[in-house]
């Protein structure tokens, strides 16, 4: 896999320092990791952040589901891992994230459901080499997440109680320690995600407003 040279336009297999071709070299790219348990509301809040703040939303799970539906040779393996609630090999997930970033013209990204374990993070550091600006952590009790997943109704095969339990164990064992790691670096903004959608978004909005210039649709049209 090629590493990311630092520009969204550059498709060269080159490290940032060595890439002389790229006119946009050095362009600052913002990355926010959106972490939280299955059903904590990551996708829901990301959609609202996109509307209000102009980020591009990349859900790792969504990218993997698209890969399955594209008829990729990895499709069956990904499907089997998902049905077991397991994490797919990180190089594959990171390759999909990198491709989506390169195909976008945007320079700010919400990366949702990623990283899920230490291997995910290492692969991101190796191949994409962008330090996340901060981590939005949606904190929600398992009981509430279970209720939400069982009534999500999006036809997802992994939204059944048996797989949900396995996904929670992976979350506890592999993802939460990573949240602690980022917290020790002062990077985590924790939001109580057990509240109604709009209340959660009020907190999320306050957080993003303090780190971002607001990109409302009206502002974009006028400029
Ligand atoms: P995630 O991406 O973290 O798995 P989703 O955003 O898909 O979670 O939300 C899971 C389900 O819960 C969806 O059906 C969504 O409509 C619902 N949901 C999301 N946030 C809330 C909330 N704050 N309160 C109640 N239901 C919610
Ligand atoms: O985030 P989402 O609930 O859509 O993820 C669904 C599944 O996709 C996970 O349970 C896991 O099997 C897979 N996944 C992964 N690695 C990630 C994100 C998701 O393997 N970083
Ligand atoms: Mg989701």
mmCIF file of C-alpha atoms and ligand atoms in Angstrom:
data_model
loop_
_atom_site.group_PDB
_atom_site.id
_atom_site.type_symbol
_atom_site.label_atom_id
_atom_site.label_comp_id
_atom_site.label_asym_id
_atom_site.label_seq_id
_atom_site.Cartn_x
_atom_site.Cartn_y
_atom_site.Cartn_z
ATOM 1 C CA UNK A 1 0.000 0.000 0.000
ATOM 2 C CA UNK A 2 1.227 3.496 -0.787
ATOM 3 C CA UNK A 3 1.419 6.006 1.997
ATOM 4 C CA UNK A 4 -0.347 9.337 1.988
ATOM 5 C CA UNK A 5 1.821 12.209 0.817
ATOM 6 C CA UNK A 6 -0.197 14.783 2.717
ATOM 7 C CA UNK A 7 -2.263 16.161 -0.125
ATOM 8 C CA UNK A 8 -5.713 14.974 -1.016
ATOM 9 C CA UNK A 9 -4.925 15.324 -4.718
ATOM 10 C CA UNK A 10 -1.714 13.377 -4.812
ATOM 11 C CA UNK A 11 -2.042 9.722 -5.793
ATOM 12 C CA UNK A 12 1.707 9.090 -5.795
ATOM 13 C CA UNK A 13 3.133 6.215 -3.850
ATOM 14 C CA UNK A 14 5.395 8.462 -1.901
ATOM 15 C CA UNK A 15 6.031 9.563 1.635
ATOM 16 C CA UNK A 16 5.187 13.137 2.546
ATOM 17 C CA UNK A 17 8.771 14.316 2.636
ATOM 18 C CA UNK A 18 9.746 12.724 -0.664
ATOM 19 C CA UNK A 19 6.775 13.864 -2.684
ATOM 20 C CA UNK A 20 7.998 16.662 -4.953
ATOM 21 C CA UNK A 21 5.234 16.390 -7.511
ATOM 22 C CA UNK A 22 2.443 17.551 -5.375
ATOM 23 C CA UNK A 23 1.480 21.205 -5.599
ATOM 24 C CA UNK A 24 -0.646 21.016 -2.513
ATOM 25 C CA UNK A 25 2.154 19.637 -0.384
ATOM 26 C CA UNK A 26 1.852 20.703 3.191
ATOM 27 C CA UNK A 27 -1.861 21.438 3.029
ATOM 28 C CA UNK A 28 -3.243 20.953 6.486
ATOM 29 C CA UNK A 29 -5.789 18.176 6.721
ATOM 30 C CA UNK A 30 -8.085 17.937 9.730
ATOM 31 C CA UNK A 31 -9.068 14.542 11.053
ATOM 32 C CA UNK A 32 -11.477 13.836 13.901
ATOM 33 C CA UNK A 33 -11.874 10.239 15.059
ATOM 34 C CA UNK A 34 -15.455 9.547 16.185
ATOM 35 C CA UNK A 35 -15.377 6.729 18.727
ATOM 36 C CA UNK A 36 -18.090 5.059 20.793
ATOM 37 C CA UNK A 37 -19.793 1.709 21.172
ATOM 38 C CA UNK A 38 -22.036 0.100 18.567
ATOM 39 C CA UNK A 39 -25.314 2.048 18.605
ATOM 40 C CA UNK A 40 -23.932 5.018 20.551
ATOM 41 C CA UNK A 41 -25.065 7.304 17.700
ATOM 42 C CA UNK A 42 -21.826 7.904 15.777
ATOM 43 C CA UNK A 43 -23.459 7.852 12.329
ATOM 44 C CA UNK A 44 -26.378 9.997 13.531
ATOM 45 C CA UNK A 45 -24.165 12.701 15.033
ATOM 46 C CA UNK A 46 -21.721 12.632 12.097
ATOM 47 C CA UNK A 47 -24.557 13.391 9.653
ATOM 48 C CA UNK A 48 -25.411 16.486 11.703
ATOM 49 C CA UNK A 49 -21.768 17.592 11.964
ATOM 50 C CA UNK A 50 -21.482 17.309 8.155
ATOM 51 C CA UNK A 51 -24.513 19.596 7.720
ATOM 52 C CA UNK A 52 -23.353 22.204 10.172
ATOM 53 C CA UNK A 53 -19.595 22.160 9.856
ATOM 54 C CA UNK A 54 -18.853 20.916 6.325
ATOM 55 C CA UNK A 55 -16.825 17.823 7.187
ATOM 56 C CA UNK A 56 -16.713 14.717 4.998
ATOM 57 C CA UNK A 57 -18.002 11.692 6.891
ATOM 58 C CA UNK A 58 -16.149 8.418 6.435
ATOM 59 C CA UNK A 59 -17.601 5.486 8.364
ATOM 60 C CA UNK A 60 -15.183 2.550 8.443
ATOM 61 C CA UNK A 61 -18.102 0.113 8.763
ATOM 62 C CA UNK A 62 -19.885 1.739 5.790
ATOM 63 C CA UNK A 63 -16.732 1.565 3.648
ATOM 64 C CA UNK A 64 -16.415 -2.132 4.499
ATOM 65 C CA UNK A 65 -20.082 -2.776 3.651
ATOM 66 C CA UNK A 66 -19.587 -0.988 0.302
ATOM 67 C CA UNK A 67 -16.556 -3.191 -0.344
ATOM 68 C CA UNK A 68 -18.727 -6.279 0.233
ATOM 69 C CA UNK A 69 -21.408 -4.966 -2.131
ATOM 70 C CA UNK A 70 -18.865 -4.059 -4.815
ATOM 71 C CA UNK A 71 -18.159 -7.768 -5.300
ATOM 72 C CA UNK A 72 -14.555 -7.396 -4.123
ATOM 73 C CA UNK A 73 -12.479 -10.557 -3.641
ATOM 74 C CA UNK A 74 -12.354 -9.684 0.071
ATOM 75 C CA UNK A 75 -16.138 -9.443 0.300
ATOM 76 C CA UNK A 76 -16.824 -12.874 1.765
ATOM 77 C CA UNK A 77 -14.058 -12.543 4.351
ATOM 78 C CA UNK A 78 -15.332 -9.100 5.451
ATOM 79 C CA UNK A 79 -18.913 -10.357 5.639
ATOM 80 C CA UNK A 80 -17.874 -13.331 7.784
ATOM 81 C CA UNK A 81 -15.886 -11.131 10.170
ATOM 82 C CA UNK A 82 -18.780 -8.682 10.506
ATOM 83 C CA UNK A 83 -21.276 -11.425 11.204
ATOM 84 C CA UNK A 84 -18.987 -12.603 14.018
ATOM 85 C CA UNK A 85 -18.583 -9.058 15.346
ATOM 86 C CA UNK A 86 -14.834 -9.286 14.686
ATOM 87 C CA UNK A 87 -12.529 -6.600 13.312
ATOM 88 C CA UNK A 88 -11.254 -7.018 9.770
ATOM 89 C CA UNK A 89 -7.496 -6.744 9.059
ATOM 90 C CA UNK A 90 -6.442 -3.130 9.549
ATOM 91 C CA UNK A 91 -4.492 -2.740 6.298
ATOM 92 C CA UNK A 92 -7.692 -3.362 4.375
ATOM 93 C CA UNK A 93 -9.758 -0.859 6.372
ATOM 94 C CA UNK A 94 -7.031 1.782 6.196
ATOM 95 C CA UNK A 95 -6.678 1.299 2.428
ATOM 96 C CA UNK A 96 -10.397 2.031 2.031
ATOM 97 C CA UNK A 97 -10.156 5.129 4.266
ATOM 98 C CA UNK A 98 -7.104 6.415 2.371
ATOM 99 C CA UNK A 99 -8.820 5.927 -1.008
ATOM 100 C CA UNK A 100 -11.937 7.770 0.185
ATOM 101 C CA UNK A 101 -9.798 10.656 1.490
ATOM 102 C CA UNK A 102 -7.904 10.896 -1.788
ATOM 103 C CA UNK A 103 -11.137 10.914 -3.785
ATOM 104 C CA UNK A 104 -12.517 13.804 -1.761
ATOM 105 C CA UNK A 105 -11.851 17.491 -2.367
ATOM 106 C CA UNK A 106 -12.469 18.274 1.271
ATOM 107 C CA UNK A 107 -9.714 18.867 3.776
ATOM 108 C CA UNK A 108 -11.590 17.858 6.927
ATOM 109 C CA UNK A 109 -12.768 14.395 7.766
ATOM 110 C CA UNK A 110 -14.806 12.638 10.424
ATOM 111 C CA UNK A 111 -13.512 9.098 10.637
ATOM 112 C CA UNK A 112 -16.310 7.171 12.331
ATOM 113 C CA UNK A 113 -15.905 3.772 13.976
ATOM 114 C CA UNK A 114 -12.155 3.956 13.667
ATOM 115 C CA UNK A 115 -9.726 3.172 15.204
ATOM 116 C CA UNK A 116 -11.296 0.166 16.916
ATOM 117 C CA UNK A 117 -8.088 -1.447 18.158
ATOM 118 C CA UNK A 118 -4.361 -0.791 18.423
ATOM 119 C CA UNK A 119 -3.671 -2.478 15.085
ATOM 120 C CA UNK A 120 -6.126 -0.061 13.395
ATOM 121 C CA UNK A 121 -4.268 2.899 14.870
ATOM 122 C CA UNK A 122 -0.813 1.589 13.921
ATOM 123 C CA UNK A 123 -1.954 0.996 10.317
ATOM 124 C CA UNK A 124 -3.361 4.554 10.171
ATOM 125 C CA UNK A 125 -0.115 5.976 11.548
ATOM 126 C CA UNK A 126 1.940 3.961 9.046
ATOM 127 C CA UNK A 127 -0.045 4.628 5.904
ATOM 128 C CA UNK A 128 -1.878 7.913 6.410
ATOM 129 C CA UNK A 129 0.412 9.674 8.850
ATOM 130 C CA UNK A 130 -2.039 12.334 9.976
ATOM 131 C CA UNK A 131 -2.376 13.086 13.675
ATOM 132 C CA UNK A 132 -6.068 13.398 14.629
ATOM 133 C CA UNK A 133 -7.026 16.878 15.844
ATOM 134 C CA UNK A 134 -9.154 15.333 18.566
ATOM 135 C CA UNK A 135 -11.368 12.380 19.399
ATOM 136 C CA UNK A 136 -15.128 12.762 19.798
ATOM 137 C CA UNK A 137 -16.104 10.002 22.227
ATOM 138 C CA UNK A 138 -19.810 9.188 22.437
ATOM 139 C CA UNK A 139 -20.336 7.593 25.818
ATOM 140 C CA UNK A 140 -23.457 5.445 26.196
ATOM 141 C CA UNK A 141 -24.428 2.522 28.468
ATOM 142 C CA UNK A 142 -24.727 -0.940 26.881
ATOM 143 C CA UNK A 143 -28.384 -1.219 27.827
ATOM 144 C CA UNK A 144 -29.293 1.866 25.780
ATOM 145 C CA UNK A 145 -27.023 0.862 22.876
ATOM 146 C CA UNK A 146 -28.682 -2.583 22.789
ATOM 147 C CA UNK A 147 -32.136 -1.003 22.614
ATOM 148 C CA UNK A 148 -31.049 1.237 19.738
ATOM 149 C CA UNK A 149 -29.349 -1.535 17.760
ATOM 150 C CA UNK A 150 -32.323 -3.888 18.081
ATOM 151 C CA UNK A 151 -34.620 -1.204 16.687
ATOM 152 C CA UNK A 152 -32.205 0.232 14.090
ATOM 153 C CA UNK A 153 -34.037 -1.566 11.287
ATOM 154 C CA UNK A 154 -31.478 -1.026 8.527
ATOM 155 C CA UNK A 155 -31.399 -4.686 7.549
ATOM 156 C CA UNK A 156 -27.962 -5.212 9.094
ATOM 157 C CA UNK A 157 -27.188 -8.881 9.715
ATOM 158 C CA UNK A 158 -24.981 -7.981 12.667
ATOM 159 C CA UNK A 159 -27.792 -6.197 14.544
ATOM 160 C CA UNK A 160 -28.941 -9.368 16.312
ATOM 161 C CA UNK A 161 -28.531 -9.935 20.049
ATOM 162 C CA UNK A 162 -25.893 -12.667 19.709
ATOM 163 C CA UNK A 163 -23.608 -10.599 17.439
ATOM 164 C CA UNK A 164 -24.327 -7.425 19.414
ATOM 165 C CA UNK A 165 -22.916 -9.126 22.550
ATOM 166 C CA UNK A 166 -19.758 -10.082 20.654
ATOM 167 C CA UNK A 167 -19.396 -6.517 19.330
ATOM 168 C CA UNK A 168 -19.688 -5.161 22.888
ATOM 169 C CA UNK A 169 -16.876 -7.481 24.066
ATOM 170 C CA UNK A 170 -14.605 -6.288 21.239
ATOM 171 C CA UNK A 171 -15.499 -2.714 22.164
ATOM 172 C CA UNK A 172 -14.630 -3.271 25.836
ATOM 173 C CA UNK A 173 -11.459 -5.241 25.230
ATOM 174 C CA UNK A 174 -9.968 -3.418 22.240
ATOM 175 C CA UNK A 175 -11.604 -0.014 21.710
ATOM 176 C CA UNK A 176 -12.037 1.374 25.228
ATOM 177 C CA UNK A 177 -8.309 0.946 26.045
ATOM 178 C CA UNK A 178 -7.613 3.046 22.944
ATOM 179 C CA UNK A 179 -9.964 5.776 24.205
ATOM 180 C CA UNK A 180 -7.957 5.732 27.468
ATOM 181 C CA UNK A 181 -4.746 6.022 25.490
ATOM 182 C CA UNK A 182 -5.995 9.086 23.590
ATOM 183 C CA UNK A 183 -7.348 10.534 26.854
ATOM 184 C CA UNK A 184 -3.881 10.241 28.397
ATOM 185 C CA UNK A 185 -2.671 12.434 25.512
ATOM 186 C CA UNK A 186 -5.435 14.990 26.240
ATOM 187 C CA UNK A 187 -7.144 14.321 22.904
ATOM 188 C CA UNK A 188 -10.562 13.043 24.018
ATOM 189 C CA UNK A 189 -13.760 15.077 24.199
ATOM 190 C CA UNK A 190 -16.343 12.888 25.912
ATOM 191 C CA UNK A 191 -20.023 13.542 25.316
ATOM 192 C CA UNK A 192 -22.937 11.894 27.155
ATOM 193 C CA UNK A 193 -24.614 10.099 24.232
ATOM 194 C CA UNK A 194 -27.450 8.512 26.242
ATOM 195 C CA UNK A 195 -29.598 11.628 25.796
ATOM 196 C CA UNK A 196 -31.979 12.426 22.905
ATOM 197 C CA UNK A 197 -30.309 13.119 19.517
ATOM 198 C CA UNK A 198 -30.744 16.914 19.632
ATOM 199 C CA UNK A 199 -29.417 17.183 23.183
ATOM 200 C CA UNK A 200 -26.330 15.172 22.271
ATOM 201 C CA UNK A 201 -25.857 17.401 19.249
ATOM 202 C CA UNK A 202 -26.007 20.539 21.399
ATOM 203 C CA UNK A 203 -22.872 19.309 23.202
ATOM 204 C CA UNK A 204 -21.259 18.185 19.949
ATOM 205 C CA UNK A 205 -22.008 21.570 18.381
ATOM 206 C CA UNK A 206 -20.430 23.449 21.279
ATOM 207 C CA UNK A 207 -17.320 21.330 20.906
ATOM 208 C CA UNK A 208 -16.995 21.778 17.150
ATOM 209 C CA UNK A 209 -17.839 25.484 17.333
ATOM 210 C CA UNK A 210 -14.928 26.005 19.665
ATOM 211 C CA UNK A 211 -12.500 24.255 17.309
ATOM 212 C CA UNK A 212 -13.916 25.170 13.921
ATOM 213 C CA UNK A 213 -15.134 28.133 11.972
ATOM 214 C CA UNK A 214 -18.814 27.455 11.320
ATOM 215 C CA UNK A 215 -19.523 26.420 7.716
ATOM 216 C CA UNK A 216 -23.252 26.781 7.361
ATOM 217 C CA UNK A 217 -24.952 26.364 4.001
ATOM 218 C CA UNK A 218 -25.779 30.091 3.983
ATOM 219 C CA UNK A 219 -22.196 31.051 4.563
ATOM 220 C CA UNK A 220 -21.009 28.806 1.723
ATOM 221 C CA UNK A 221 -23.553 30.277 -0.712
ATOM 222 C CA UNK A 222 -22.582 33.868 0.078
ATOM 223 C CA UNK A 223 -18.831 33.371 -0.192
HETATM 224 P P1 LIG B 1 -23.627 3.967 15.498
HETATM 225 O O1 LIG B 1 -23.214 4.559 14.163
HETATM 226 O O2 LIG B 1 -22.830 4.495 16.634
HETATM 227 O O3 LIG B 1 -23.665 2.476 15.497
HETATM 228 P P2 LIG B 1 -26.271 5.040 14.816
HETATM 229 O O4 LIG B 1 -26.067 6.494 14.580
HETATM 230 O O5 LIG B 1 -26.455 4.165 13.617
HETATM 231 O O6 LIG B 1 -25.115 4.448 15.781
HETATM 232 O O7 LIG B 1 -27.546 4.901 15.778
HETATM 233 C C1 LIG B 1 -28.061 3.622 16.123
HETATM 234 C C2 LIG B 1 -29.604 3.700 16.175
HETATM 235 O O8 LIG B 1 -29.983 4.507 17.270
HETATM 236 C C3 LIG B 1 -30.229 4.327 14.940
HETATM 237 O O9 LIG B 1 -31.474 3.699 14.680
HETATM 238 C C4 LIG B 1 -30.432 5.792 15.343
HETATM 239 O O10 LIG B 1 -31.550 6.376 14.686
HETATM 240 C C5 LIG B 1 -30.712 5.673 16.844
HETATM 241 N N1 LIG B 1 -30.143 6.785 17.610
HETATM 242 C C6 LIG B 1 -29.000 7.464 17.398
HETATM 243 N N2 LIG B 1 -28.781 8.387 18.335
HETATM 244 C C7 LIG B 1 -29.827 8.293 19.198
HETATM 245 C C8 LIG B 1 -30.187 8.983 20.397
HETATM 246 N N3 LIG B 1 -29.422 9.963 20.908
HETATM 247 N N4 LIG B 1 -31.319 8.607 21.037
HETATM 248 C C9 LIG B 1 -32.110 7.614 20.554
HETATM 249 N N5 LIG B 1 -31.830 6.926 19.411
HETATM 250 C C10 LIG B 1 -30.700 7.263 18.746
HETATM 251 O O1 LIG B 2 -19.108 0.838 12.860
HETATM 252 P P1 LIG B 2 -20.017 -0.237 12.398
HETATM 253 O O2 LIG B 2 -21.000 -0.676 13.449
HETATM 254 O O3 LIG B 2 -20.689 0.074 11.086
HETATM 255 O O4 LIG B 2 -19.078 -1.498 12.122
HETATM 256 C C1 LIG B 2 -19.632 -2.722 11.705
HETATM 257 C C2 LIG B 2 -18.568 -3.787 11.655
HETATM 258 O O5 LIG B 2 -17.556 -3.452 10.697
HETATM 259 C C3 LIG B 2 -17.791 -4.053 12.935
HETATM 260 O O6 LIG B 2 -18.516 -4.836 13.875
HETATM 261 C C4 LIG B 2 -16.578 -4.789 12.375
HETATM 262 O O7 LIG B 2 -16.908 -6.127 12.013
HETATM 263 C C5 LIG B 2 -16.307 -3.990 11.099
HETATM 264 N N1 LIG B 2 -15.350 -2.898 11.362
HETATM 265 C C6 LIG B 2 -13.992 -3.217 11.427
HETATM 266 N N2 LIG B 2 -13.081 -2.244 11.698
HETATM 267 C C7 LIG B 2 -13.459 -0.980 11.879
HETATM 268 C C8 LIG B 2 -14.838 -0.612 11.810
HETATM 269 C C9 LIG B 2 -15.753 -1.616 11.549
HETATM 270 O O8 LIG B 2 -13.631 -4.382 11.274
HETATM 271 N N3 LIG B 2 -12.534 -0.050 12.160
HETATM 272 MG MG1 LIG B 3 -22.487 3.568 12.393
#
